[in-house]
Amino acid sequence: MSKNQNPDKLSVFIKQVWSGFGFVFGVVSAVLGFVKLAEGNSGLFTLVLLGVGIFILLLVCIFYTWFWEPELADKNSSLVLITNAESRFKSQKERKEHRRKIRYLSRLGLFIIPILLLAVFGIYRHHVQSPAKNFIILVAKFEDSNSKDYSVTQEIFSHLEREMNSYSDVKVEKLDKSLLSIRAAREEGKRKKAAIVIWGRYPIIGKIVPFSVNFEILNQPPEFPELEPAVKGQSQPKAIDQLTSFKLQTTLSQEMTYLSFFTLGMYRYFEEDWEQAIDYLSKAIKVFKNIENQFISDSHLKLVYFHLGNIRGRKGDYQGAINDYNKIIKINSKFYHAYHNRGFAYAKLGDAQSALTDYDLAVKLNPESATTYYNRGLIYGRDLGDYRQALANFTKSIELASDDAQVYVDRGNAYQLLKKIESAVDDYSQAIRINPQHAQAHYNRGIAYSQQNEPEKALQDLQRASTLFQAQGNSANYQRTLDRIREIQRI
């Protein structure tokens, strides 16, 4: 045996031991992390377990695929001597088959690990961005060493528990300690897997109580409406007799119940669970109407009606949506979104004049809304046949937001109906530049080219439109396009 063989044997032995230990450690770490993530635990420890486990498994698979050389160990090994030829042949065959399987599995691992990473990312994104199917509302102690126990915590907890009792997807829990910061509330909420954490304090200072309440929402979607400062920890001086008379406890428990129903309704709204969202939001309205001396102003109620109206519109109940938007306007006559969405609902019901009136009011309240100008242009052009007004509104919409292909298509249609074919072609071309897959833009430009006596360009666009319509499964437009192609070809 040469002097340089020992280091080779030692190196191979270390690699084999490391790879075997690494594989076991990687599998255990990845499986534990994946199980924790699947259970809803998306904390740092879970992510570290997953990251370390997957990284080590990846290294092991790379090692066995490209760097593993067990044949070198066989060549340098003198520890085992098999004298029987048949036994030696059988042993070599078994080793060869075993190594072939290991290399096959390592290559398979290089394929599976990216899929595992995608699955981990999907589950993590779901837990971080989406609310849980079952909600936990956590109520922390309001009472501390500086306040007498006036049953504030108990009243909030009891009221919530009574109101939520009929909902199988909601559980109210009491936290037997007070919280002093948003960070502490969020950490406690994550630990308890809560969707909402309610906490606050009321130190007694003579006859005045600087009362504060916090309604903390975990995993809040980006579009979630901002809550008022009064329920985000803002200190509010209250007379001590409001506590002794139990008025404050009653009002606060009702408001926290209202906000809980509103929040649960909004979660379901963003999940597009319309029936459950309607149930929660309707319940929120019912609770709100019984509250006196609210921490939250009446204007917050417009948000409930607004989302209820949007849900009814999504479900095709346009009259129900209009009724909700009417209630918003009674609360706040300057709420632009109510006029805009009510106009849309009127348009869906075929009441073009009422829709136009609402869009006019919406434009006055928000002259920078490209969507309102666009919708008003549709009313003028599609329903009232006033293509000049339609053109003016589409142009204004493009000035405010020039990256929407559909607006260019509709303005092109207005130009075409006004016999301004060259301008129509320009708009259809711009729509195609923005979205090359816009079948209607290709079709309309093909028709415009045919009107300009450019059959080759017309056929090219119409053939492209037919391909896109067919790919979309739009059989009616596909057949219509083929008819126009045949018509042009006959000419």
Short mmCIF file of C-alpha atoms in Angstrom, two decimals:
data_model
loop_
_atom_site.label_atom_id
_atom_site.label_comp_id
_atom_site.label_asym_id
_atom_site.label_seq_id
_atom_site.Cartn_x
_atom_site.Cartn_y
_atom_site.Cartn_z
CA MET A 1 0.00 0.00 0.00
CA SER A 2 1.46 3.41 -1.00
CA LYS A 3 1.73 6.33 1.39
CA ASN A 4 -0.89 8.39 -0.38
CA GLN A 5 -3.57 5.72 -0.25
CA ASN A 6 -4.50 6.23 3.41
CA PRO A 7 -5.61 9.83 2.88
CA ASP A 8 -7.73 8.65 -0.09
CA LYS A 9 -9.43 5.96 1.99
CA LEU A 10 -9.96 8.35 4.86
CA SER A 11 -11.40 10.98 2.52
CA VAL A 12 -13.81 8.53 0.92
CA PHE A 13 -14.85 7.19 4.33
CA ILE A 14 -15.52 10.71 5.66
CA LYS A 15 -17.57 11.59 2.56
CA GLN A 16 -19.67 8.47 2.91
CA VAL A 17 -20.29 9.01 6.61
CA TRP A 18 -21.08 12.69 6.06
CA SER A 19 -23.47 11.96 3.21
CA GLY A 20 -25.29 9.28 5.16
CA PHE A 21 -25.60 11.41 8.27
CA GLY A 22 -26.55 14.44 6.17
CA PHE A 23 -29.30 12.50 4.39
CA VAL A 24 -30.86 11.36 7.68
CA PHE A 25 -30.58 14.82 9.24
CA GLY A 26 -31.95 16.51 6.11
CA VAL A 27 -34.96 14.19 5.89
CA VAL A 28 -35.82 14.58 9.58
CA SER A 29 -35.41 18.37 9.48
CA ALA A 30 -37.44 18.79 6.25
CA VAL A 31 -40.24 16.46 7.39
CA LEU A 32 -40.56 18.15 10.80
CA GLY A 33 -40.61 21.59 9.16
CA PHE A 34 -43.14 20.53 6.55
CA VAL A 35 -45.45 19.02 9.18
CA LYS A 36 -45.25 22.19 11.29
CA LEU A 37 -45.99 24.34 8.25
CA ALA A 38 -48.93 22.17 7.22
CA GLU A 39 -50.30 22.55 10.76
CA GLY A 40 -50.27 26.33 10.33
CA ASN A 41 -47.03 27.15 12.14
CA SER A 42 -45.18 29.50 9.76
CA GLY A 43 -42.75 30.93 12.33
CA LEU A 44 -38.98 31.38 12.04
CA PHE A 45 -38.16 28.01 13.63
CA THR A 46 -40.32 26.19 11.07
CA LEU A 47 -38.71 28.05 8.18
CA VAL A 48 -35.19 27.32 9.52
CA LEU A 49 -36.03 23.61 9.83
CA LEU A 50 -37.32 23.52 6.27
CA GLY A 51 -34.47 25.60 4.86
CA VAL A 52 -31.71 23.57 6.53
CA GLY A 53 -33.35 20.24 5.72
CA ILE A 54 -33.96 21.00 2.04
CA PHE A 55 -30.49 22.54 1.60
CA ILE A 56 -28.75 19.49 3.10
CA LEU A 57 -30.87 17.09 1.02
CA LEU A 58 -29.94 19.05 -2.08
CA LEU A 59 -26.24 18.81 -1.23
CA VAL A 60 -26.53 15.06 -0.58
CA CYS A 61 -28.30 14.51 -3.93
CA ILE A 62 -25.64 16.55 -5.76
CA PHE A 63 -22.87 14.57 -4.03
CA TYR A 64 -24.35 11.18 -4.93
CA THR A 65 -25.15 12.27 -8.51
CA TRP A 66 -21.81 13.78 -9.51
CA PHE A 67 -19.12 13.34 -6.84
CA TRP A 68 -19.71 9.93 -5.25
CA GLU A 69 -16.94 7.49 -6.20
CA PRO A 70 -17.38 4.23 -4.23
CA GLU A 71 -15.33 2.42 -6.86
CA LEU A 72 -12.29 4.31 -5.60
CA ALA A 73 -12.89 2.91 -2.12
CA ASP A 74 -13.09 -0.59 -3.62
CA LYS A 75 -9.81 -0.09 -5.41
CA ASN A 76 -7.98 1.16 -2.32
CA SER A 77 -9.59 -1.21 0.17
CA SER A 78 -7.65 -4.16 1.59
CA LEU A 79 -9.81 -4.77 4.62
CA VAL A 80 -11.98 -7.50 3.07
CA LEU A 81 -10.69 -10.37 1.03
CA ILE A 82 -13.20 -12.73 -0.57
CA THR A 83 -11.47 -15.83 -1.80
CA ASN A 84 -14.49 -17.62 -3.20
CA ALA A 85 -14.97 -16.49 -6.83
CA GLU A 86 -18.72 -17.08 -6.81
CA SER A 87 -19.22 -15.17 -3.56
CA ARG A 88 -17.02 -12.35 -4.83
CA PHE A 89 -19.02 -12.09 -8.05
CA LYS A 90 -22.33 -12.06 -6.15
CA SER A 91 -21.07 -9.42 -3.74
CA GLN A 92 -19.86 -7.19 -6.57
CA LYS A 93 -23.20 -7.55 -8.37
CA GLU A 94 -25.15 -6.62 -5.24
CA ARG A 95 -22.92 -3.58 -4.62
CA LYS A 96 -23.28 -2.46 -8.20
CA GLU A 97 -27.10 -2.75 -8.06
CA HIS A 98 -27.19 -0.94 -4.71
CA ARG A 99 -25.07 1.92 -6.05
CA ARG A 100 -27.18 2.15 -9.18
CA LYS A 101 -30.29 2.59 -7.04
CA ILE A 102 -28.59 5.27 -4.91
CA ARG A 103 -27.57 7.25 -8.00
CA TYR A 104 -31.06 6.89 -9.46
CA LEU A 105 -32.68 8.10 -6.23
CA SER A 106 -30.27 11.04 -6.00
CA ARG A 107 -31.17 12.15 -9.54
CA LEU A 108 -34.84 11.74 -8.67
CA GLY A 109 -34.21 13.87 -5.56
CA LEU A 110 -32.82 16.69 -7.74
CA PHE A 111 -36.15 16.64 -9.58
CA ILE A 112 -38.36 16.31 -6.47
CA ILE A 113 -36.65 18.95 -4.29
CA PRO A 114 -37.69 21.93 -6.51
CA ILE A 115 -41.27 20.61 -6.41
CA LEU A 116 -40.99 20.38 -2.63
CA LEU A 117 -39.76 23.97 -2.53
CA LEU A 118 -42.76 25.11 -4.60
CA ALA A 119 -45.11 23.23 -2.26
CA VAL A 120 -43.46 24.83 0.78
CA PHE A 121 -43.73 28.26 -0.79
CA GLY A 122 -47.41 27.69 -1.65
CA ILE A 123 -48.32 26.53 1.85
CA TYR A 124 -46.32 29.36 3.45
CA ARG A 125 -47.96 31.95 1.22
CA HIS A 126 -51.38 30.52 2.04
CA HIS A 127 -50.77 30.74 5.79
CA VAL A 128 -49.22 34.21 5.66
CA GLN A 129 -51.63 35.87 3.22
CA SER A 130 -54.87 34.03 3.87
CA PRO A 131 -56.90 33.85 7.03
CA ALA A 132 -57.51 30.51 8.67
CA LYS A 133 -60.72 28.64 8.04
CA ASN A 134 -61.33 28.61 11.79
CA PHE A 135 -60.93 31.88 13.64
CA ILE A 136 -59.71 32.41 17.18
CA ILE A 137 -60.50 35.70 18.91
CA LEU A 138 -58.15 36.26 21.83
CA VAL A 139 -59.22 38.60 24.66
CA ALA A 140 -56.37 39.70 26.94
CA LYS A 141 -56.78 41.15 30.46
CA PHE A 142 -57.58 44.86 30.62
CA GLU A 143 -57.07 44.91 34.39
CA ASP A 144 -53.58 45.38 35.78
CA SER A 145 -51.97 46.49 39.07
CA ASN A 146 -53.03 50.10 38.41
CA SER A 147 -56.73 49.36 37.88
CA LYS A 148 -59.54 47.93 39.90
CA ASP A 149 -61.34 44.94 38.42
CA TYR A 150 -64.51 46.38 36.87
CA SER A 151 -65.11 43.21 34.81
CA VAL A 152 -64.16 44.88 31.52
CA THR A 153 -62.33 41.79 30.25
CA GLN A 154 -65.05 39.42 31.42
CA GLU A 155 -67.83 41.46 29.81
CA ILE A 156 -66.04 41.62 26.43
CA PHE A 157 -65.27 37.90 26.58
CA SER A 158 -68.79 36.89 27.64
CA HIS A 159 -70.49 39.09 25.03
CA LEU A 160 -68.27 37.80 22.24
CA GLU A 161 -68.76 34.20 23.33
CA ARG A 162 -72.56 34.58 23.34
CA GLU A 163 -72.68 36.24 19.93
CA MET A 164 -70.22 33.82 18.30
CA ASN A 165 -71.74 30.71 19.87
CA SER A 166 -73.72 29.79 16.74
CA TYR A 167 -70.68 30.03 14.44
CA SER A 168 -68.73 26.78 14.27
CA ASP A 169 -65.72 28.45 12.64
CA VAL A 170 -65.15 30.96 15.47
CA LYS A 171 -63.72 30.37 18.94
CA VAL A 172 -63.30 33.01 21.66
CA GLU A 173 -60.45 32.51 24.14
CA LYS A 174 -59.38 34.48 27.21
CA LEU A 175 -55.72 35.29 27.83
CA ASP A 176 -55.08 35.42 31.55
CA LYS A 177 -52.55 38.25 31.38
CA SER A 178 -52.38 41.85 30.20
CA LEU A 179 -50.46 43.02 27.12
CA LEU A 180 -48.39 46.18 26.99
CA SER A 181 -47.43 46.55 23.32
CA ILE A 182 -48.49 45.74 19.78
CA ARG A 183 -45.48 43.48 19.45
CA ALA A 184 -46.47 41.49 22.53
CA ALA A 185 -50.05 41.24 21.25
CA ARG A 186 -48.93 39.95 17.86
CA GLU A 187 -46.52 37.44 19.38
CA GLU A 188 -49.21 36.15 21.72
CA GLY A 189 -51.67 36.02 18.83
CA LYS A 190 -49.28 33.97 16.71
CA ARG A 191 -48.57 31.64 19.58
CA LYS A 192 -52.30 31.05 20.07
CA LYS A 193 -52.95 31.00 16.29
CA ALA A 194 -55.46 33.82 16.73
CA ALA A 195 -56.94 35.95 13.95
CA ILE A 196 -57.83 38.81 16.31
CA VAL A 197 -56.31 39.99 19.59
CA ILE A 198 -58.29 42.41 21.80
CA TRP A 199 -56.36 44.15 24.57
CA GLY A 200 -56.15 47.43 26.46
CA ARG A 201 -55.93 49.03 29.90
CA TYR A 202 -57.71 51.50 32.17
CA PRO A 203 -55.52 52.85 34.98
CA ILE A 204 -57.59 54.69 37.63
CA ILE A 205 -56.50 58.31 38.10
CA GLY A 206 -58.96 59.97 40.47
CA LYS A 207 -62.31 60.40 38.75
CA ILE A 208 -60.84 60.17 35.25
CA VAL A 209 -59.94 56.91 33.53
CA PRO A 210 -57.51 57.18 30.56
CA PHE A 211 -59.06 54.24 28.74
CA SER A 212 -57.39 52.56 25.75
CA VAL A 213 -58.47 49.62 23.63
CA ASN A 214 -56.63 47.80 20.85
CA PHE A 215 -58.25 45.65 18.20
CA GLU A 216 -55.30 43.90 16.57
CA ILE A 217 -55.84 41.93 13.34
CA LEU A 218 -53.23 39.31 12.44
CA ASN A 219 -52.50 38.35 8.81
CA GLN A 220 -54.44 41.39 7.69
CA PRO A 221 -54.90 41.53 3.88
CA PRO A 222 -53.36 44.63 2.24
CA GLU A 223 -56.79 45.86 1.08
CA PHE A 224 -58.29 45.68 4.56
CA PRO A 225 -59.90 49.01 5.61
CA GLU A 226 -57.94 50.99 8.18
CA LEU A 227 -59.54 51.03 11.62
CA GLU A 228 -60.00 54.24 13.56
CA PRO A 229 -57.41 55.40 16.14
CA ALA A 230 -60.00 54.93 18.91
CA VAL A 231 -59.60 51.15 18.62
CA LYS A 232 -55.88 51.21 17.86
CA GLY A 233 -54.63 52.21 21.31
CA GLN A 234 -55.56 55.90 21.40
CA SER A 235 -56.04 56.98 25.02
CA GLN A 236 -59.53 58.31 25.72
CA PRO A 237 -60.40 59.95 29.05
CA LYS A 238 -63.56 58.49 30.56
CA ALA A 239 -65.37 59.43 33.76
CA ILE A 240 -65.11 56.84 36.53
CA ASP A 241 -68.91 56.67 36.77
CA GLN A 242 -69.01 55.12 33.28
CA LEU A 243 -67.21 52.16 34.80
CA THR A 244 -69.20 52.00 38.01
CA SER A 245 -72.50 52.26 36.09
CA PHE A 246 -71.30 49.51 33.70
CA LYS A 247 -72.02 51.69 30.63
CA LEU A 248 -68.44 51.55 29.40
CA GLN A 249 -68.25 47.79 29.69
CA THR A 250 -71.49 47.37 27.75
CA THR A 251 -70.50 49.74 24.96
CA LEU A 252 -67.01 48.31 24.64
CA SER A 253 -68.18 44.71 24.50
CA GLN A 254 -70.69 45.60 21.76
CA GLU A 255 -68.09 47.46 19.76
CA MET A 256 -65.56 44.66 19.98
CA THR A 257 -68.29 42.27 18.84
CA TYR A 258 -69.17 44.57 15.95
CA LEU A 259 -65.52 44.82 14.88
CA SER A 260 -65.12 41.06 15.17
CA PHE A 261 -68.10 40.41 12.89
CA PHE A 262 -66.86 43.10 10.49
CA THR A 263 -63.36 41.58 10.40
CA LEU A 264 -64.62 38.04 9.90
CA GLY A 265 -66.91 39.30 7.14
CA MET A 266 -63.98 41.04 5.44
CA TYR A 267 -61.83 37.91 5.66
CA ARG A 268 -64.61 35.94 3.95
CA TYR A 269 -65.04 38.79 1.46
CA PHE A 270 -61.41 38.53 0.35
CA GLU A 271 -61.81 34.73 0.14
CA GLU A 272 -64.88 35.31 -2.10
CA ASP A 273 -67.02 33.27 0.30
CA TRP A 274 -69.99 35.50 -0.44
CA GLU A 275 -72.67 33.78 1.65
CA GLN A 276 -70.56 33.70 4.81
CA ALA A 277 -69.40 37.27 4.21
CA ILE A 278 -73.01 38.48 3.93
CA ASP A 279 -73.89 36.65 7.15
CA TYR A 280 -71.04 38.21 9.14
CA LEU A 281 -71.43 41.73 7.71
CA SER A 282 -75.21 41.71 8.22
CA LYS A 283 -74.65 40.64 11.82
CA ALA A 284 -72.13 43.47 12.23
CA ILE A 285 -74.78 46.00 11.17
CA LYS A 286 -77.31 44.55 13.60
CA VAL A 287 -74.84 44.81 16.50
CA PHE A 288 -73.74 48.32 15.54
CA LYS A 289 -77.26 49.72 15.58
CA ASN A 290 -77.61 48.79 19.28
CA ILE A 291 -74.44 50.61 20.38
CA GLU A 292 -74.59 53.93 22.21
CA ASN A 293 -71.68 56.35 22.75
CA GLN A 294 -69.44 54.45 20.36
CA PHE A 295 -65.68 54.50 20.22
CA ILE A 296 -66.20 54.11 16.47
CA SER A 297 -68.03 56.77 14.45
CA ASP A 298 -71.14 56.07 12.37
CA SER A 299 -69.11 56.64 9.20
CA HIS A 300 -67.45 53.25 9.71
CA LEU A 301 -70.79 51.64 8.93
CA LYS A 302 -70.53 52.82 5.33
CA LEU A 303 -67.70 50.33 4.82
CA VAL A 304 -69.98 47.46 5.84
CA TYR A 305 -72.73 48.54 3.45
CA PHE A 306 -70.17 49.16 0.71
CA HIS A 307 -68.79 45.63 0.84
CA LEU A 308 -72.26 44.16 1.19
CA GLY A 309 -73.26 46.06 -1.95
CA ASN A 310 -70.20 44.77 -3.77
CA ILE A 311 -71.02 41.20 -2.78
CA ARG A 312 -74.63 41.50 -3.93
CA GLY A 313 -73.38 42.94 -7.22
CA ARG A 314 -70.98 39.99 -7.65
CA LYS A 315 -73.90 37.65 -7.05
CA GLY A 316 -76.03 39.45 -9.65
CA ASP A 317 -78.39 41.03 -7.10
CA TYR A 318 -78.03 44.54 -8.54
CA GLN A 319 -81.14 45.96 -6.88
CA GLY A 320 -79.92 44.69 -3.52
CA ALA A 321 -76.56 46.33 -4.24
CA ILE A 322 -78.29 49.62 -5.06
CA ASN A 323 -80.17 49.46 -1.75
CA ASP A 324 -76.87 49.08 0.12
CA TYR A 325 -75.23 51.96 -1.77
CA ASN A 326 -78.27 54.13 -1.00
CA LYS A 327 -77.68 53.53 2.71
CA ILE A 328 -74.05 54.57 2.33
CA ILE A 329 -75.03 57.83 0.63
CA LYS A 330 -77.43 58.60 3.50
CA ILE A 331 -74.52 58.20 5.93
CA ASN A 332 -71.97 60.03 3.78
CA SER A 333 -73.12 61.85 0.64
CA LYS A 334 -69.50 62.47 -0.42
CA PHE A 335 -68.47 58.82 -0.67
CA TYR A 336 -67.35 58.61 -4.31
CA HIS A 337 -67.18 54.79 -4.48
CA ALA A 338 -70.89 54.47 -3.60
CA TYR A 339 -71.95 56.58 -6.61
CA HIS A 340 -69.53 54.80 -8.94
CA ASN A 341 -70.65 51.31 -7.92
CA ARG A 342 -74.33 52.27 -7.83
CA GLY A 343 -73.91 53.58 -11.39
CA PHE A 344 -72.46 50.24 -12.40
CA ALA A 345 -75.44 48.41 -10.81
CA TYR A 346 -77.93 50.72 -12.61
CA ALA A 347 -76.13 50.01 -15.89
CA LYS A 348 -76.44 46.26 -15.30
CA LEU A 349 -80.20 46.72 -14.75
CA GLY A 350 -80.44 48.64 -18.05
CA ASP A 351 -81.20 52.00 -16.39
CA ALA A 352 -78.69 54.02 -18.44
CA GLN A 353 -79.95 57.42 -17.33
CA SER A 354 -79.63 56.65 -13.61
CA ALA A 355 -76.20 55.16 -14.27
CA LEU A 356 -75.13 58.31 -16.11
CA THR A 357 -76.37 60.51 -13.25
CA ASP A 358 -74.33 58.51 -10.74
CA TYR A 359 -71.21 58.58 -12.90
CA ASP A 360 -71.58 62.37 -13.23
CA LEU A 361 -71.71 62.68 -9.43
CA ALA A 362 -68.75 60.31 -9.07
CA VAL A 363 -66.66 62.39 -11.50
CA LYS A 364 -67.43 65.55 -9.51
CA LEU A 365 -66.28 63.86 -6.29
CA ASN A 366 -63.22 62.24 -7.87
CA PRO A 367 -62.18 63.78 -11.21
CA GLU A 368 -59.05 61.59 -11.31
CA SER A 369 -60.80 58.22 -11.64
CA ALA A 370 -59.98 56.68 -15.02
CA THR A 371 -62.48 53.86 -14.39
CA THR A 372 -65.40 56.25 -13.91
CA TYR A 373 -64.68 58.07 -17.18
CA TYR A 374 -64.38 54.73 -18.95
CA ASN A 375 -67.70 53.44 -17.56
CA ARG A 376 -69.41 56.71 -18.40
CA GLY A 377 -68.01 56.42 -21.93
CA LEU A 378 -69.61 52.98 -22.23
CA ILE A 379 -72.99 54.38 -21.18
CA TYR A 380 -72.76 57.19 -23.75
CA GLY A 381 -71.63 54.92 -26.55
CA ARG A 382 -73.25 51.54 -25.93
CA ASP A 383 -76.54 52.64 -24.36
CA LEU A 384 -77.20 56.20 -25.55
CA GLY A 385 -75.48 56.20 -28.96
CA ASP A 386 -73.68 59.47 -28.24
CA TYR A 387 -70.30 58.50 -29.70
CA ARG A 388 -68.74 61.94 -29.39
CA GLN A 389 -69.34 61.98 -25.64
CA ALA A 390 -68.14 58.38 -25.47
CA LEU A 391 -64.96 59.42 -27.31
CA ALA A 392 -64.37 62.32 -24.91
CA ASN A 393 -64.73 60.07 -21.86
CA PHE A 394 -62.51 57.32 -23.25
CA THR A 395 -59.87 59.93 -24.08
CA LYS A 396 -59.98 61.28 -20.52
CA SER A 397 -59.66 57.75 -19.15
CA ILE A 398 -56.59 57.15 -21.34
CA GLU A 399 -55.03 60.43 -20.17
CA LEU A 400 -55.38 59.28 -16.56
CA ALA A 401 -54.29 55.65 -17.12
CA SER A 402 -52.94 54.84 -20.58
CA ASP A 403 -52.01 51.18 -20.07
CA ASP A 404 -55.42 49.51 -20.50
CA ALA A 405 -55.80 47.83 -23.90
CA GLN A 406 -59.59 47.60 -23.59
CA VAL A 407 -60.02 51.38 -23.32
CA TYR A 408 -58.12 51.81 -26.60
CA VAL A 409 -60.35 49.17 -28.22
CA ASP A 410 -63.51 50.95 -27.07
CA ARG A 411 -62.21 54.36 -28.16
CA GLY A 412 -61.29 52.78 -31.49
CA ASN A 413 -64.89 51.58 -31.78
CA ALA A 414 -66.12 55.12 -31.15
CA TYR A 415 -63.76 56.48 -33.84
CA GLN A 416 -64.94 53.78 -36.24
CA LEU A 417 -68.61 54.63 -35.64
CA LEU A 418 -67.75 58.29 -36.24
CA LYS A 419 -66.13 57.25 -39.58
CA LYS A 420 -62.64 58.20 -38.36
CA ILE A 421 -61.11 54.94 -39.55
CA GLU A 422 -57.46 56.02 -39.43
CA SER A 423 -57.78 57.03 -35.77
CA ALA A 424 -59.59 53.76 -35.07
CA VAL A 425 -56.70 51.77 -36.60
CA ASP A 426 -54.23 53.72 -34.43
CA ASP A 427 -56.17 52.84 -31.28
CA TYR A 428 -56.53 49.17 -32.17
CA SER A 429 -52.80 49.06 -32.93
CA GLN A 430 -52.01 50.58 -29.54
CA ALA A 431 -54.28 48.03 -27.85
CA ILE A 432 -52.37 45.22 -29.63
CA ARG A 433 -49.03 46.70 -28.55
CA ILE A 434 -50.25 46.62 -24.94
CA ASN A 435 -51.79 43.16 -25.27
CA PRO A 436 -50.81 41.16 -28.39
CA GLN A 437 -53.31 38.44 -27.37
CA HIS A 438 -56.33 40.78 -27.53
CA ALA A 439 -58.50 38.97 -30.07
CA GLN A 440 -61.13 41.70 -30.37
CA ALA A 441 -58.48 44.32 -31.13
CA HIS A 442 -57.15 42.20 -34.01
CA TYR A 443 -60.68 41.58 -35.29
CA ASN A 444 -61.70 45.24 -35.13
CA ARG A 445 -58.48 46.40 -36.79
CA GLY A 446 -59.05 43.82 -39.52
CA ILE A 447 -62.51 45.26 -40.16
CA ALA A 448 -61.07 48.80 -40.18
CA TYR A 449 -58.38 47.76 -42.68
CA SER A 450 -61.05 46.27 -44.93
CA GLN A 451 -62.91 49.60 -44.80
CA GLN A 452 -59.66 51.27 -45.92
CA ASN A 453 -59.43 48.83 -48.85
CA GLU A 454 -56.37 47.06 -47.47
CA PRO A 455 -57.46 43.40 -47.81
CA GLU A 456 -54.03 41.87 -47.10
CA LYS A 457 -53.70 43.64 -43.74
CA ALA A 458 -57.35 42.89 -43.01
CA LEU A 459 -56.89 39.15 -43.67
CA GLN A 460 -53.72 39.03 -41.57
CA ASP A 461 -55.52 40.56 -38.56
CA LEU A 462 -58.67 38.50 -38.99
CA GLN A 463 -56.70 35.25 -39.26
CA ARG A 464 -54.84 36.17 -36.08
CA ALA A 465 -58.18 37.00 -34.40
CA SER A 466 -59.65 33.63 -35.44
CA THR A 467 -56.67 31.81 -33.90
CA LEU A 468 -57.04 33.72 -30.63
CA PHE A 469 -60.84 33.28 -30.49
CA GLN A 470 -60.43 29.54 -31.11
CA ALA A 471 -57.80 29.27 -28.36
CA GLN A 472 -60.16 31.09 -25.97
CA GLY A 473 -63.01 28.73 -26.81
CA ASN A 474 -65.09 31.64 -28.11
CA SER A 475 -66.91 29.73 -30.84
CA ALA A 476 -69.37 32.51 -31.77
CA ASN A 477 -66.66 35.09 -32.45
CA TYR A 478 -64.47 32.46 -34.08
CA GLN A 479 -67.24 31.63 -36.57
CA ARG A 480 -68.01 35.31 -37.14
CA THR A 481 -64.33 35.95 -37.93
CA LEU A 482 -64.21 33.05 -40.42
CA ASP A 483 -67.27 34.47 -42.18
CA ARG A 484 -65.56 37.86 -42.54
CA ILE A 485 -62.39 36.20 -43.86
CA ARG A 486 -64.40 34.35 -46.54
CA GLU A 487 -66.24 37.56 -47.42
CA ILE A 488 -62.98 39.46 -47.97
CA GLN A 489 -61.44 36.58 -49.92
CA ARG A 490 -64.44 36.51 -52.30
CA ILE A 491 -63.93 40.21 -53.01
#
